Amino acid sequence: MNIIFIGMKHCGKTTQAKRLARDLGMHFIDSDEAVAANYAALEKENTDARGIYNNKGADYFRALEATTVTRWLNDEAFDRNVIALGGGTVGNRLIGGELAELGFFIYLKTAPELIYPRIVTNGLPSFLANAADPEAYFRELYAERNVGYTELADLIIPVDTLCTPEELNREIVGSLHWEKLI
């Protein structure tokens, strides 16, 4: 069984996925890093997900992302991974309904007013920087993605209150025990 963290950019997916993978003795995968590795193999050039998106465009990035996820779905040995899925992957129309077959999805639901300042601090990604009103566009995108995350989620963990990654991990592990996944 794979455990997949979903949610908006800067909601804590990577931090929690790494911690959970370590605590459960599972393999950690960051989907953006996997996409970048596929890009490097294909284009013989190293860059991160943001660079791919900025230099090649959204359509190219989403196609490469779909290829990455499809490889996972088609690999019968792809198991016992904790994955931090990119914020837009759930809405990637090139993947379709098969995404749900990847494993058990945990939505780290965080209020937009907590996430947006984190994004600004780390530099607006191009999908926001090119908007006439980045914050308004972010709120629209959040509302749209929230629907997809909620529909796909097997477990929704609200992370609007300030808690440490350790406390949140204990809650997640407890929920996984309750779900009989570990």
PDB file of C-alpha atoms in Angstrom:
ATOM      1  CA  MET A   1       0.000   0.000   0.000  1.00  0.00           C
ATOM      2  CA  ASN A   2       1.219   3.469  -0.921  1.00  0.00           C
ATOM      3  CA  ILE A   3       0.320   6.461   1.222  1.00  0.00           C
ATOM      4  CA  ILE A   4      -0.039   9.692  -0.712  1.00  0.00           C
ATOM      5  CA  PHE A   5      -0.160  13.193   0.752  1.00  0.00           C
ATOM      6  CA  ILE A   6      -2.193  15.730  -1.205  1.00  0.00           C
ATOM      7  CA  GLY A   7      -2.942  19.391  -0.664  1.00  0.00           C
ATOM      8  CA  MET A   8      -1.969  22.858  -1.771  1.00  0.00           C
ATOM      9  CA  LYS A   9       1.588  24.005  -2.204  1.00  0.00           C
ATOM     10  CA  HIS A  10       3.231  24.665   1.185  1.00  0.00           C
ATOM     11  CA  CYS A  11       0.649  22.799   3.269  1.00  0.00           C
ATOM     12  CA  GLY A  12       3.324  20.460   4.699  1.00  0.00           C
ATOM     13  CA  LYS A  13       3.057  17.431   2.390  1.00  0.00           C
ATOM     14  CA  THR A  14       6.793  16.879   1.961  1.00  0.00           C
ATOM     15  CA  THR A  15       7.625  17.385   5.632  1.00  0.00           C
ATOM     16  CA  GLN A  16       4.934  14.961   6.770  1.00  0.00           C
ATOM     17  CA  ALA A  17       5.582  12.402   4.031  1.00  0.00           C
ATOM     18  CA  LYS A  18       9.294  12.257   4.892  1.00  0.00           C
ATOM     19  CA  ARG A  19       8.540  11.879   8.596  1.00  0.00           C
ATOM     20  CA  LEU A  20       5.896   9.202   8.050  1.00  0.00           C
ATOM     21  CA  ALA A  21       8.112   7.250   5.643  1.00  0.00           C
ATOM     22  CA  ARG A  22      10.925   7.300   8.179  1.00  0.00           C
ATOM     23  CA  ASP A  23       8.675   6.256  11.067  1.00  0.00           C
ATOM     24  CA  LEU A  24       7.040   3.420   9.105  1.00  0.00           C
ATOM     25  CA  GLY A  25      10.216   2.216   7.377  1.00  0.00           C
ATOM     26  CA  MET A  26       8.808   3.038   3.955  1.00  0.00           C
ATOM     27  CA  HIS A  27      10.347   4.762   0.923  1.00  0.00           C
ATOM     28  CA  PHE A  28       9.766   8.527   0.504  1.00  0.00           C
ATOM     29  CA  ILE A  29       9.037   9.976  -2.937  1.00  0.00           C
ATOM     30  CA  ASP A  30       8.537  13.625  -3.811  1.00  0.00           C
ATOM     31  CA  SER A  31       6.570  13.656  -7.076  1.00  0.00           C
ATOM     32  CA  ASP A  32       8.136  16.939  -8.212  1.00  0.00           C
ATOM     33  CA  GLU A  33      11.595  15.380  -7.784  1.00  0.00           C
ATOM     34  CA  ALA A  34      10.439  12.303  -9.729  1.00  0.00           C
ATOM     35  CA  VAL A  35       9.188  14.550 -12.542  1.00  0.00           C
ATOM     36  CA  ALA A  36      12.533  16.390 -12.535  1.00  0.00           C
ATOM     37  CA  ALA A  37      14.404  13.059 -12.723  1.00  0.00           C
ATOM     38  CA  ASN A  38      12.269  12.014 -15.700  1.00  0.00           C
ATOM     39  CA  TYR A  39      12.952  15.363 -17.322  1.00  0.00           C
ATOM     40  CA  ALA A  40      16.703  14.939 -16.808  1.00  0.00           C
ATOM     41  CA  ALA A  41      16.609  11.487 -18.382  1.00  0.00           C
ATOM     42  CA  LEU A  42      14.540  12.728 -21.315  1.00  0.00           C
ATOM     43  CA  GLU A  43      16.144  16.114 -21.976  1.00  0.00           C
ATOM     44  CA  LYS A  44      19.675  15.392 -20.690  1.00  0.00           C
ATOM     45  CA  GLU A  45      19.418  18.528 -18.564  1.00  0.00           C
ATOM     46  CA  ASN A  46      18.979  18.965 -14.813  1.00  0.00           C
ATOM     47  CA  THR A  47      16.413  21.372 -13.436  1.00  0.00           C
ATOM     48  CA  ASP A  48      13.775  21.327 -10.738  1.00  0.00           C
ATOM     49  CA  ALA A  49      10.009  21.196 -11.192  1.00  0.00           C
ATOM     50  CA  ARG A  50       9.696  24.979 -11.047  1.00  0.00           C
ATOM     51  CA  GLY A  51      12.322  25.337 -13.776  1.00  0.00           C
ATOM     52  CA  ILE A  52      10.544  22.806 -15.977  1.00  0.00           C
ATOM     53  CA  TYR A  53       7.224  24.612 -15.503  1.00  0.00           C
ATOM     54  CA  ASN A  54       8.788  28.036 -16.155  1.00  0.00           C
ATOM     55  CA  ASN A  55      10.923  26.994 -19.145  1.00  0.00           C
ATOM     56  CA  LYS A  56       8.704  24.437 -20.886  1.00  0.00           C
ATOM     57  CA  GLY A  57       5.243  25.565 -19.827  1.00  0.00           C
ATOM     58  CA  ALA A  58       2.310  24.079 -17.971  1.00  0.00           C
ATOM     59  CA  ASP A  59       1.261  21.657 -20.720  1.00  0.00           C
ATOM     60  CA  TYR A  60       4.723  20.098 -20.970  1.00  0.00           C
ATOM     61  CA  PHE A  61       5.005  19.846 -17.180  1.00  0.00           C
ATOM     62  CA  ARG A  62       1.574  18.216 -16.794  1.00  0.00           C
ATOM     63  CA  ALA A  63       2.358  15.710 -19.584  1.00  0.00           C
ATOM     64  CA  LEU A  64       5.623  14.756 -17.879  1.00  0.00           C
ATOM     65  CA  GLU A  65       3.836  14.538 -14.538  1.00  0.00           C
ATOM     66  CA  ALA A  66       1.195  12.244 -16.072  1.00  0.00           C
ATOM     67  CA  THR A  67       3.932  10.013 -17.502  1.00  0.00           C
ATOM     68  CA  THR A  68       5.542   9.765 -14.061  1.00  0.00           C
ATOM     69  CA  VAL A  69       2.312   8.815 -12.300  1.00  0.00           C
ATOM     70  CA  THR A  70       1.316   6.391 -15.066  1.00  0.00           C
ATOM     71  CA  ARG A  71       4.644   4.567 -14.642  1.00  0.00           C
ATOM     72  CA  TRP A  72       3.899   4.162 -10.944  1.00  0.00           C
ATOM     73  CA  LEU A  73       0.393   2.901 -11.666  1.00  0.00           C
ATOM     74  CA  ASN A  74       1.673   0.353 -14.187  1.00  0.00           C
ATOM     75  CA  ASP A  75       4.468  -0.959 -11.938  1.00  0.00           C
ATOM     76  CA  GLU A  76       3.146  -3.905  -9.920  1.00  0.00           C
ATOM     77  CA  ALA A  77       6.164  -3.649  -7.602  1.00  0.00           C
ATOM     78  CA  PHE A  78       5.448   0.016  -6.778  1.00  0.00           C
ATOM     79  CA  ASP A  79       4.444  -0.443  -3.152  1.00  0.00           C
ATOM     80  CA  ARG A  80       5.215   0.730   0.394  1.00  0.00           C
ATOM     81  CA  ASN A  81       5.939   4.299  -0.644  1.00  0.00           C
ATOM     82  CA  VAL A  82       4.968   7.528   1.054  1.00  0.00           C
ATOM     83  CA  ILE A  83       4.489  10.118  -1.667  1.00  0.00           C
ATOM     84  CA  ALA A  84       4.272  13.901  -1.468  1.00  0.00           C
ATOM     85  CA  LEU A  85       2.176  14.640  -4.551  1.00  0.00           C
ATOM     86  CA  GLY A  86       2.485  17.983  -6.326  1.00  0.00           C
ATOM     87  CA  GLY A  87      -0.327  20.407  -5.560  1.00  0.00           C
ATOM     88  CA  GLY A  88      -1.744  20.384  -9.091  1.00  0.00           C
ATOM     89  CA  THR A  89      -1.416  16.663  -9.801  1.00  0.00           C
ATOM     90  CA  VAL A  90      -4.924  15.847  -8.580  1.00  0.00           C
ATOM     91  CA  GLY A  91      -6.351  18.130 -11.275  1.00  0.00           C
ATOM     92  CA  ASN A  92      -4.077  16.839 -14.051  1.00  0.00           C
ATOM     93  CA  ARG A  93      -6.585  15.785 -16.712  1.00  0.00           C
ATOM     94  CA  LEU A  94      -3.976  13.624 -18.441  1.00  0.00           C
ATOM     95  CA  ILE A  95      -3.980  11.241 -15.473  1.00  0.00           C
ATOM     96  CA  GLY A  96      -7.713  10.816 -15.083  1.00  0.00           C
ATOM     97  CA  GLY A  97      -9.539   8.597 -12.632  1.00  0.00           C
ATOM     98  CA  GLU A  98      -6.706   6.093 -12.342  1.00  0.00           C
ATOM     99  CA  LEU A  99      -4.976   8.268  -9.759  1.00  0.00           C
ATOM    100  CA  ALA A 100      -7.191   6.837  -7.002  1.00  0.00           C
ATOM    101  CA  GLU A 101      -5.638   3.403  -7.648  1.00  0.00           C
ATOM    102  CA  LEU A 102      -2.237   4.662  -6.477  1.00  0.00           C
ATOM    103  CA  GLY A 103      -2.990   4.106  -2.792  1.00  0.00           C
ATOM    104  CA  PHE A 104      -4.380   5.720   0.356  1.00  0.00           C
ATOM    105  CA  PHE A 105      -4.724   9.509   0.077  1.00  0.00           C
ATOM    106  CA  ILE A 106      -4.263  11.899   3.004  1.00  0.00           C
ATOM    107  CA  TYR A 107      -5.388  15.462   2.383  1.00  0.00           C
ATOM    108  CA  LEU A 108      -3.554  17.973   4.571  1.00  0.00           C
ATOM    109  CA  LYS A 109      -6.269  20.605   4.504  1.00  0.00           C
ATOM    110  CA  THR A 110      -4.879  23.993   5.369  1.00  0.00           C
ATOM    111  CA  ALA A 111      -6.710  27.316   5.178  1.00  0.00           C
ATOM    112  CA  PRO A 112      -5.703  29.549   2.264  1.00  0.00           C
ATOM    113  CA  GLU A 113      -4.890  32.421   4.619  1.00  0.00           C
ATOM    114  CA  LEU A 114      -2.183  30.245   6.195  1.00  0.00           C
ATOM    115  CA  ILE A 115      -0.755  28.923   2.929  1.00  0.00           C
ATOM    116  CA  TYR A 116      -0.603  32.080   0.806  1.00  0.00           C
ATOM    117  CA  PRO A 117       1.913  33.919   3.034  1.00  0.00           C
ATOM    118  CA  ARG A 118       4.183  30.824   2.906  1.00  0.00           C
ATOM    119  CA  ILE A 119       4.038  30.858  -0.882  1.00  0.00           C
ATOM    120  CA  VAL A 120       4.830  34.582  -1.018  1.00  0.00           C
ATOM    121  CA  THR A 121       7.793  34.105   1.324  1.00  0.00           C
ATOM    122  CA  ASN A 122       9.269  31.442  -0.958  1.00  0.00           C
ATOM    123  CA  GLY A 123       8.670  33.392  -4.165  1.00  0.00           C
ATOM    124  CA  LEU A 124       5.522  33.238  -6.262  1.00  0.00           C
ATOM    125  CA  PRO A 125       5.513  30.350  -8.707  1.00  0.00           C
ATOM    126  CA  SER A 126       4.873  31.344 -12.317  1.00  0.00           C
ATOM    127  CA  PHE A 127       1.266  30.120 -12.265  1.00  0.00           C
ATOM    128  CA  LEU A 128       0.590  32.811  -9.638  1.00  0.00           C
ATOM    129  CA  ALA A 129       3.176  35.437 -10.608  1.00  0.00           C
ATOM    130  CA  ASN A 130       1.629  35.835 -14.060  1.00  0.00           C
ATOM    131  CA  ALA A 131      -1.869  36.478 -12.672  1.00  0.00           C
ATOM    132  CA  ALA A 132      -3.235  40.034 -12.566  1.00  0.00           C
ATOM    133  CA  ASP A 133      -4.108  39.543  -8.886  1.00  0.00           C
ATOM    134  CA  PRO A 134      -2.023  36.629  -7.555  1.00  0.00           C
ATOM    135  CA  GLU A 135      -3.825  36.352  -4.219  1.00  0.00           C
ATOM    136  CA  ALA A 136      -7.297  36.364  -5.790  1.00  0.00           C
ATOM    137  CA  TYR A 137      -6.196  33.768  -8.330  1.00  0.00           C
ATOM    138  CA  PHE A 138      -4.705  31.655  -5.538  1.00  0.00           C
ATOM    139  CA  ARG A 139      -8.032  31.714  -3.676  1.00  0.00           C
ATOM    140  CA  GLU A 140      -9.881  30.631  -6.846  1.00  0.00           C
ATOM    141  CA  LEU A 141      -7.369  27.842  -7.420  1.00  0.00           C
ATOM    142  CA  TYR A 142      -7.631  26.784  -3.789  1.00  0.00           C
ATOM    143  CA  ALA A 143     -11.428  26.520  -4.022  1.00  0.00           C
ATOM    144  CA  GLU A 144     -11.174  24.484  -7.235  1.00  0.00           C
ATOM    145  CA  ARG A 145      -8.458  22.142  -5.960  1.00  0.00           C
ATOM    146  CA  ASN A 146     -10.162  21.694  -2.591  1.00  0.00           C
ATOM    147  CA  VAL A 147     -13.003  19.923  -4.386  1.00  0.00           C
ATOM    148  CA  GLY A 148     -10.606  17.493  -6.090  1.00  0.00           C
ATOM    149  CA  TYR A 149      -8.597  16.861  -2.922  1.00  0.00           C
ATOM    150  CA  THR A 150     -11.746  16.217  -0.899  1.00  0.00           C
ATOM    151  CA  GLU A 151     -13.158  13.792  -3.475  1.00  0.00           C
ATOM    152  CA  LEU A 152      -9.903  11.805  -3.689  1.00  0.00           C
ATOM    153  CA  ALA A 153      -9.038  11.827   0.017  1.00  0.00           C
ATOM    154  CA  ASP A 154      -9.388   8.694   2.087  1.00  0.00           C
ATOM    155  CA  LEU A 155      -8.471  10.756   5.140  1.00  0.00           C
ATOM    156  CA  ILE A 156      -8.690  14.520   5.658  1.00  0.00           C
ATOM    157  CA  ILE A 157      -6.438  16.016   8.310  1.00  0.00           C
ATOM    158  CA  PRO A 158      -7.145  19.695   9.077  1.00  0.00           C
ATOM    159  CA  VAL A 159      -3.877  21.453   9.823  1.00  0.00           C
ATOM    160  CA  ASP A 160      -5.155  24.950  10.477  1.00  0.00           C
ATOM    161  CA  THR A 161      -4.020  24.932  14.070  1.00  0.00           C
ATOM    162  CA  LEU A 162      -0.393  25.349  14.857  1.00  0.00           C
ATOM    163  CA  CYS A 163       1.105  22.023  15.763  1.00  0.00           C
ATOM    164  CA  THR A 164       4.521  20.504  15.351  1.00  0.00           C
ATOM    165  CA  PRO A 165       5.246  18.017  12.571  1.00  0.00           C
ATOM    166  CA  GLU A 166       5.734  15.413  15.325  1.00  0.00           C
ATOM    167  CA  GLU A 167       2.240  16.025  16.744  1.00  0.00           C
ATOM    168  CA  LEU A 168       0.703  15.894  13.293  1.00  0.00           C
ATOM    169  CA  ASN A 169       2.575  12.676  12.530  1.00  0.00           C
ATOM    170  CA  ARG A 170       1.220  11.052  15.700  1.00  0.00           C
ATOM    171  CA  GLU A 171      -2.305  11.969  14.593  1.00  0.00           C
ATOM    172  CA  ILE A 172      -1.674  10.536  11.124  1.00  0.00           C
ATOM    173  CA  VAL A 173      -0.169   7.300  12.473  1.00  0.00           C
ATOM    174  CA  GLY A 174      -3.115   6.937  14.845  1.00  0.00           C
ATOM    175  CA  SER A 175      -5.533   7.396  11.945  1.00  0.00           C
ATOM    176  CA  LEU A 176      -3.666   4.839   9.837  1.00  0.00           C
ATOM    177  CA  HIS A 177      -3.882   2.345  12.699  1.00  0.00           C
ATOM    178  CA  TRP A 178      -7.595   3.073  12.936  1.00  0.00           C
ATOM    179  CA  GLU A 179      -7.927   2.493   9.171  1.00  0.00           C
ATOM    180  CA  LYS A 180      -5.955  -0.776   9.654  1.00  0.00           C
ATOM    181  CA  LEU A 181      -3.328   0.283   7.122  1.00  0.00           C
ATOM    182  CA  ILE A 182      -0.372  -0.236   9.461  1.00  0.00           C
TER     183      ILE A 182
END
